[in-house]
Coordinates of C-alpha atoms and ligand atoms in Angstrom, one line a residue:
X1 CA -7.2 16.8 31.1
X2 CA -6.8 17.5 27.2
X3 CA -3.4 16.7 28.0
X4 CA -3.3 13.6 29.3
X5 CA -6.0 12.2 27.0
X6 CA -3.9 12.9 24.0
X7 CA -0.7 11.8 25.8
X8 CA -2.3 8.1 26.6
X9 CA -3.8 8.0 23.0
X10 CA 0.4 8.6 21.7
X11 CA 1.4 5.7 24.2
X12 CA -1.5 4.0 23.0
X13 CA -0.6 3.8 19.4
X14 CA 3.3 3.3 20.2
X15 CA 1.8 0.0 22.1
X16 CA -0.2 -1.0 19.2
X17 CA 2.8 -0.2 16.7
X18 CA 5.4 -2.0 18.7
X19 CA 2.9 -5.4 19.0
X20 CA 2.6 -5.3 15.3
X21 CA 6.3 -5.1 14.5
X22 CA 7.2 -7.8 17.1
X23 CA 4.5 -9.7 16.0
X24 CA 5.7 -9.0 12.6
X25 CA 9.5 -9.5 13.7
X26 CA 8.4 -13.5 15.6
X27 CA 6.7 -14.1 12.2
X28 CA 9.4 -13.2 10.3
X29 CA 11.6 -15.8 12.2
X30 CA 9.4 -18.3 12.5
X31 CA 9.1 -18.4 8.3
X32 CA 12.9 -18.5 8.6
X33 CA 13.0 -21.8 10.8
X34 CA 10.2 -23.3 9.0
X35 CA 12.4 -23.2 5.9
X36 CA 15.4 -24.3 7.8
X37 CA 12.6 -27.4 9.2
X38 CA 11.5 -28.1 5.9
X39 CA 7.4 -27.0 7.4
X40 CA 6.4 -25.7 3.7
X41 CA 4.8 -28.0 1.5
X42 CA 3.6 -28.0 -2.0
X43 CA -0.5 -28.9 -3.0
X44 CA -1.5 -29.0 -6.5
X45 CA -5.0 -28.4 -7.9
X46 CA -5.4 -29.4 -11.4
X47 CA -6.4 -27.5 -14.9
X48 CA -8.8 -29.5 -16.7
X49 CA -9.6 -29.2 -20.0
X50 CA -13.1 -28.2 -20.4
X51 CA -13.9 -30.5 -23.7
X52 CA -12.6 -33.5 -22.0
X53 CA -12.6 -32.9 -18.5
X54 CA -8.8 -34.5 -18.6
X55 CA -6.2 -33.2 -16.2
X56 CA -4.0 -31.8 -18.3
X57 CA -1.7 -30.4 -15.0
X58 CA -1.4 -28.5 -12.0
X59 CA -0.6 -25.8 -10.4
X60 CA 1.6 -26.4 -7.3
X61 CA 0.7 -24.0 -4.5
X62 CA 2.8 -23.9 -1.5
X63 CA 1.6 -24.0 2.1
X64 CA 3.0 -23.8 5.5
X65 CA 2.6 -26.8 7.5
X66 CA 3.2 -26.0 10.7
X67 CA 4.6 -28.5 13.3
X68 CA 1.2 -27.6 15.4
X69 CA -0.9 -29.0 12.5
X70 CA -2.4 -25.8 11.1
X71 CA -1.7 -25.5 7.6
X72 CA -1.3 -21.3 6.6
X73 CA -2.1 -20.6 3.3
X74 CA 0.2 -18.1 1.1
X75 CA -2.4 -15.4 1.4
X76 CA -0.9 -15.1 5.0
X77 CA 2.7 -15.2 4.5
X78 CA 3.9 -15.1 0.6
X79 CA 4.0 -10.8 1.8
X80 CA 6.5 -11.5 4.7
X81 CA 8.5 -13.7 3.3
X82 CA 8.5 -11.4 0.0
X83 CA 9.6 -8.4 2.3
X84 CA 12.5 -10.3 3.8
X85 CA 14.3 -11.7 0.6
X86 CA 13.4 -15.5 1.7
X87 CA 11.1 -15.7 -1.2
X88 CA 14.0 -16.1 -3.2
X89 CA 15.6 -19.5 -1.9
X90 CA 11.7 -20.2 -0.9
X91 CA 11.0 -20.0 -4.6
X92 CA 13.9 -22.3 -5.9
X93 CA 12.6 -24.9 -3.3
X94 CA 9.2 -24.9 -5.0
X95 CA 10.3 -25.0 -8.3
X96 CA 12.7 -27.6 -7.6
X97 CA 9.9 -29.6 -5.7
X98 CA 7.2 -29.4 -8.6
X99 CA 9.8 -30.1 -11.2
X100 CA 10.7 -33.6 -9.0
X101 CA 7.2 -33.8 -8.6
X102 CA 5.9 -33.3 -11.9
X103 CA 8.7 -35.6 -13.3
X104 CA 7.6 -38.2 -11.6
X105 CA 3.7 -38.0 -12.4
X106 CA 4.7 -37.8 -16.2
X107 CA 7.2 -41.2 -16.1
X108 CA 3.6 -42.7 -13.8
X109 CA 0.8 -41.4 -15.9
X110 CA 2.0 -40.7 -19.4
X111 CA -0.1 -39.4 -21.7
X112 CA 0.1 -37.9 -25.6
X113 CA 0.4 -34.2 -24.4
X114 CA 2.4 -34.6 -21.1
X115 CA 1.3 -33.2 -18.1
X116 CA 1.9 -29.7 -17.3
X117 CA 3.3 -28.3 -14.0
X118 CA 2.5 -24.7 -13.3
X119 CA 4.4 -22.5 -10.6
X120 CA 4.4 -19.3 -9.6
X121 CA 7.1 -16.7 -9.7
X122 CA 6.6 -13.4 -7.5
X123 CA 7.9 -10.1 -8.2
X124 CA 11.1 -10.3 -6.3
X125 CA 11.9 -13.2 -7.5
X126 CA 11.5 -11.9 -10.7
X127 CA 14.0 -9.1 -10.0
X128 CA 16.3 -11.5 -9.0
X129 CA 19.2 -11.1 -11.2
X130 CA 20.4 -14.4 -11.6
X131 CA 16.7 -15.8 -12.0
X132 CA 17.6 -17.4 -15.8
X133 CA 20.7 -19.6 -14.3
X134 CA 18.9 -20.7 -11.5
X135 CA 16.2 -21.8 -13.3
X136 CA 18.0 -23.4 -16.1
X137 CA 19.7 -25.2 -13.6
X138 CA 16.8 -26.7 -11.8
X139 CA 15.6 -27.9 -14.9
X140 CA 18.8 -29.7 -15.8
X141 CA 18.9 -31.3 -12.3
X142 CA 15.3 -32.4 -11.9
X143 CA 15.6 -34.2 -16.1
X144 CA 11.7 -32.1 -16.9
X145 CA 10.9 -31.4 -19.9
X146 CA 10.6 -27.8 -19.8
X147 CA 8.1 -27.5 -22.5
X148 CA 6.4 -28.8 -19.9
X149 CA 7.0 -26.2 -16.9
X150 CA 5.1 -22.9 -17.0
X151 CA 6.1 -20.3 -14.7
X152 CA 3.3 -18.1 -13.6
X153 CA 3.5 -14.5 -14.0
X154 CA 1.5 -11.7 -12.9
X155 CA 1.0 -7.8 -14.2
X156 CA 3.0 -6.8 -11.0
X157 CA 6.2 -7.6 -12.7
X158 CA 5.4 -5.4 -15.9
X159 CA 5.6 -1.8 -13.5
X160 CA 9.5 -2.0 -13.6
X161 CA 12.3 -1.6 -16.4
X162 CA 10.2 -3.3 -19.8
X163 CA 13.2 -3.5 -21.8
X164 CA 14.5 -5.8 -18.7
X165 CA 11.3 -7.7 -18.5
X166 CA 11.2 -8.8 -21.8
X167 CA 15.0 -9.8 -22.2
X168 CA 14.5 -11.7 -18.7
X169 CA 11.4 -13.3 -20.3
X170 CA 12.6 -14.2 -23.8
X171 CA 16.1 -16.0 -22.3
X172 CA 13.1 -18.4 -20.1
X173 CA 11.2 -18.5 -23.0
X174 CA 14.9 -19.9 -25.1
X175 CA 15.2 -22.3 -22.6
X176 CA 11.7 -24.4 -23.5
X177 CA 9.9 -22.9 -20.8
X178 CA 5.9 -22.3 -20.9
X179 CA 5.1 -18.7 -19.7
X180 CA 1.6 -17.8 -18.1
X181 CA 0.2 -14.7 -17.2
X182 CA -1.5 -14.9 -14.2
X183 CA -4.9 -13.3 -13.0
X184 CA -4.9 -11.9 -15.6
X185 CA -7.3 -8.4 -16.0
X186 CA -6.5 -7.3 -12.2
X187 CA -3.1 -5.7 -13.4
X188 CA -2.7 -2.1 -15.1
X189 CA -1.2 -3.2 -18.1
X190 CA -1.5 -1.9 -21.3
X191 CA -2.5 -4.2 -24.1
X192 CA 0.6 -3.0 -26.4
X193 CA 2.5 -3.9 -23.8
X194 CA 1.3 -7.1 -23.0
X195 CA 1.6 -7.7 -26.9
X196 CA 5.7 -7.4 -26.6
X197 CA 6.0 -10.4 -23.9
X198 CA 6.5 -14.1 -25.2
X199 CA 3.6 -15.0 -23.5
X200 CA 2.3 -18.9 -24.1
X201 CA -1.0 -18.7 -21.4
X202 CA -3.8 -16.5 -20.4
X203 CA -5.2 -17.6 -17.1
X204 CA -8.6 -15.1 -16.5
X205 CA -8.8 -13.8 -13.0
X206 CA -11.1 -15.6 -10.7
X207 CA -12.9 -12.6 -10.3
X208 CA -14.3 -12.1 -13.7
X209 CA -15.1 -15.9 -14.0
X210 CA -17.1 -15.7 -10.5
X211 CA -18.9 -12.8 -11.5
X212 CA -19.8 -13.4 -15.2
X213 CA -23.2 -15.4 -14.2
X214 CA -24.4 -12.2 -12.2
X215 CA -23.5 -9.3 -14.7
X216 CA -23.4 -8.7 -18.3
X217 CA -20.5 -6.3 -17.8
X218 CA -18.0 -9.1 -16.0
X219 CA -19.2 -11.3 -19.3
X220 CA -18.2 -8.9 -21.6
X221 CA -15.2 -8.6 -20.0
X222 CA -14.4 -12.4 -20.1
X223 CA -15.4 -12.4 -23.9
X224 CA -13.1 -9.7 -24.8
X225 CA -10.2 -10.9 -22.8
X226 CA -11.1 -14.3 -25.2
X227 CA -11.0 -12.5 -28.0
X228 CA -7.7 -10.5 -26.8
X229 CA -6.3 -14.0 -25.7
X230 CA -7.4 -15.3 -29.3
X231 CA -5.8 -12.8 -31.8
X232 CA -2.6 -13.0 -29.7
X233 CA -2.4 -16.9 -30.1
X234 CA -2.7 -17.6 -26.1
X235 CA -4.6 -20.7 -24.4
X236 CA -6.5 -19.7 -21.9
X237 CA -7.0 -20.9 -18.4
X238 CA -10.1 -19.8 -16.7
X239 CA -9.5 -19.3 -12.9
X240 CA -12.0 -20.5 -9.8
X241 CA -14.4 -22.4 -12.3
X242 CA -16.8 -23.2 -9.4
X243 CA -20.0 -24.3 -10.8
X244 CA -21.0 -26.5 -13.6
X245 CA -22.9 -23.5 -15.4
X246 CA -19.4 -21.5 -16.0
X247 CA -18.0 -24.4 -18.0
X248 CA -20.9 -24.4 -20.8
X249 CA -19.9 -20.7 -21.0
X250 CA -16.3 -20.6 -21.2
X251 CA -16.7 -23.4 -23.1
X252 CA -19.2 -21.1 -26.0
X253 CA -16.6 -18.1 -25.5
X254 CA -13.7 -20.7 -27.0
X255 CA -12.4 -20.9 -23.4
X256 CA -10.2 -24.5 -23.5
X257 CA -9.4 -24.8 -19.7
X258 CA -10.2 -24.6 -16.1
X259 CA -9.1 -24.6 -12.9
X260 CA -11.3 -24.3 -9.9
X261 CA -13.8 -25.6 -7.0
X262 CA -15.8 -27.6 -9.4
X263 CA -12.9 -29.7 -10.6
X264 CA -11.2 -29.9 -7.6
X265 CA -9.6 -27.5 -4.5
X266 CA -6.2 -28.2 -4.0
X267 CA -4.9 -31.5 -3.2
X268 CA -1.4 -32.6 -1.6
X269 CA 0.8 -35.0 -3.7
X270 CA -1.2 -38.4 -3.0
X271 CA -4.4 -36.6 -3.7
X272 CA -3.3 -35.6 -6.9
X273 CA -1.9 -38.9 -7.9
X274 CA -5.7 -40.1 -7.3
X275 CA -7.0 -37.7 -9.6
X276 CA -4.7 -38.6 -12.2
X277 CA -5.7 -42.7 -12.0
X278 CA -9.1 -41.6 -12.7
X279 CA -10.9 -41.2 -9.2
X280 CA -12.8 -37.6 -10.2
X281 CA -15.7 -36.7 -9.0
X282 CA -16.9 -34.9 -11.9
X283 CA -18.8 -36.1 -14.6
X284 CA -17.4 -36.7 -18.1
X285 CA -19.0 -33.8 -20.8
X286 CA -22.4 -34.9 -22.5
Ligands
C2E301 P1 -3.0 -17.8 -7.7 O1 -1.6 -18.1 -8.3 O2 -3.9 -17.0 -8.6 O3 -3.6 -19.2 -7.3 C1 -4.9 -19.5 -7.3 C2 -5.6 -19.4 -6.0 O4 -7.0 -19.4 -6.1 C3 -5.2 -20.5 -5.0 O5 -5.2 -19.9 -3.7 C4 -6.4 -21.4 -5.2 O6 -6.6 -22.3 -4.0 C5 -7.5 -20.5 -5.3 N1 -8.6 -21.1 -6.1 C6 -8.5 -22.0 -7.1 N2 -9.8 -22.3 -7.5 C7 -10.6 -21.6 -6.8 C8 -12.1 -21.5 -6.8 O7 -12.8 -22.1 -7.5 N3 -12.6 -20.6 -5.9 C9 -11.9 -19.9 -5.0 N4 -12.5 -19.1 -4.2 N5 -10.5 -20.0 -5.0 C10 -9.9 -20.8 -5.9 P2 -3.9 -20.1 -2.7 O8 -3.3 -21.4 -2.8 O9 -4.4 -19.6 -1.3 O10 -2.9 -19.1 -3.3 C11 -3.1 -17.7 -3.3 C12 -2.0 -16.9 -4.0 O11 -0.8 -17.1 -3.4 C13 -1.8 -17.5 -5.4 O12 -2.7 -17.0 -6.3 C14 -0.4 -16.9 -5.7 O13 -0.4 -15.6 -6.1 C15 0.2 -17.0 -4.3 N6 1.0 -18.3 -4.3 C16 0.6 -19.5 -4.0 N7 1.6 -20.4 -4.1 C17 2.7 -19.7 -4.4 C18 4.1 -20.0 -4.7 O14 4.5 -21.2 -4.6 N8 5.0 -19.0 -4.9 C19 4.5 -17.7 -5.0 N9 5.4 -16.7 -5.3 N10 3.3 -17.3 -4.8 C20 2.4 -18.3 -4.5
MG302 MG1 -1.0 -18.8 -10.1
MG303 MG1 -4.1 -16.9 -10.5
MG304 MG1 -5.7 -15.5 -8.5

């Protein structure tokens, strides 16, 4: 009896395992076709300054829009399509996209300080060796102003060869390009090593800023990553500003930007071109 318990629990789990890899395996393809369609689309949510309450850009954020009309979020397939390499051409597409994009919303709506455009760059793509040319190519094509584009790194990148990391960064960093670290206090590390990377932008991890009205200890945190942020010569972005009472608080800790619910979630292109003609919902600083 033993026997044959354990024996359907093994052909139990073998079922469950070979769902998850087909499931895993039809996923994989259907990212691949949704390239090949063109299903993946970019929204932007701006960064607001928190003196002004300008936009002074976005941050493009990419989204599958599939042909059924649910739209998947990169939570739910930046992973996959990380495992399987498609990241890389995925990634040129966005950049190329935001840089098209953002070109276009600078020539529309110039201002003193042009407009920003932020994208994010994962791990593999980072390890991509021939990352720099790409790039430098993009930017060429697309005519942005590169001290306009910030590319979006996280602490994920800094586990592998540093001597590589900072070359890779430094030749970005020599071609105009803006360099952000993102969510920034999640990662592992160390402050001397964060010191050696051309950083240009701090953005302060959402859950930090979420938590800093509840706890003393998440406060403290954010102040000393403003004072770290500070002495290194870094702006700093707060992440998933959500309620008016952060902003008075970032604001007192010498915080100059942020990007969150309270501004605005997310919009696709059109909704981002009505937030730069003046159609906010939020209130101007008193
Ligand atoms: P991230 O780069 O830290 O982007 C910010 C995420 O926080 C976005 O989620 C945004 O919608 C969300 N967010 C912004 N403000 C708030 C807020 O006030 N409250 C809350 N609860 N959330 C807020 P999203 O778009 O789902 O993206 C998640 C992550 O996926 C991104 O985190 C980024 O790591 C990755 N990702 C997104 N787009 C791309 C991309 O184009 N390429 C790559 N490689 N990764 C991407
Ligand atoms: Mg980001
Ligand atoms: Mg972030
Ligand atoms: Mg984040």
């Amino acid at each position: 009896r033993a026997k044959t318990l354990g024996k359907s629990r093994v052909q139990l789990f073998h079922r469950e395992m070979r769902r998850s890899a087909i499931t895993r395996l039809t996923l994989e393809a259907d990212l691949r076709r949704a390239f090949a369609n063109g299903e993946f689309v970019l929204h932007y949510q701006p960064i607001v300054s928190l003196a002004s309450h300008e936009v002074v850009g976005f941050e493009a954020l990419v989204r599958w829009q599939r042909p059924d009309g649910v739209l998947v979020y990169p939570g739910d397939f930046i992973p996959v399509v990380e495992d399987t390499g498609l990241i890389v051409a995925l990634g040129f597409w966005i950049l190329r996209e935001a840089c098209v994009t953002a070109r276009a919303w600078q020539e529309a709506y110039p201002r003193e300080t042009p407009l920003t455009v932020s994208v994010n760059i994962s791990p593999r793509q980072f390890a991509e060796p021939d990352l720099v040319p790409q790039v430098r190519r993009i930017v060429e094509e697309t005519g942005i102003d590169p001290h306009t584009l910030r590319l979006e790194i996280t602490e994920s990148i800094t586990i592998g060869d540093a001597d590589r990391e900072v070359s890779m960064l430094s030749q970005l960093k020599a071609l105009g390009i803006r360099l952000s670290i993102d969510d920034f206090g999640t990662g592992y590390s160390s402050l001397s090593y964060l010191h050696r990377l051309p950083l240009d932008v701090l953005k302060i991890d959402r859950s930090f800023v979420s938590a800093m009205d509840k706890s003393a200890e998440s406060f403290q945190i954010v102040n000393a990553i403003m004072n770290l942020a500070r002495n290194l010569g870094m702006d700093v972005v707060a992440e998933g500003t959500e309620v008016e009472g952060q902003i008075a608080r970032l604001r007192s800790m010498g915080c100059d930007f942020g990007q969150g619910y309270y501004f605005s979630r997310p919009v696709d292109r059109a909704g981002a071109a009505r937030l730069l003609e003046g159609a906010q919902h939020w209130k101007p600083p008193t």
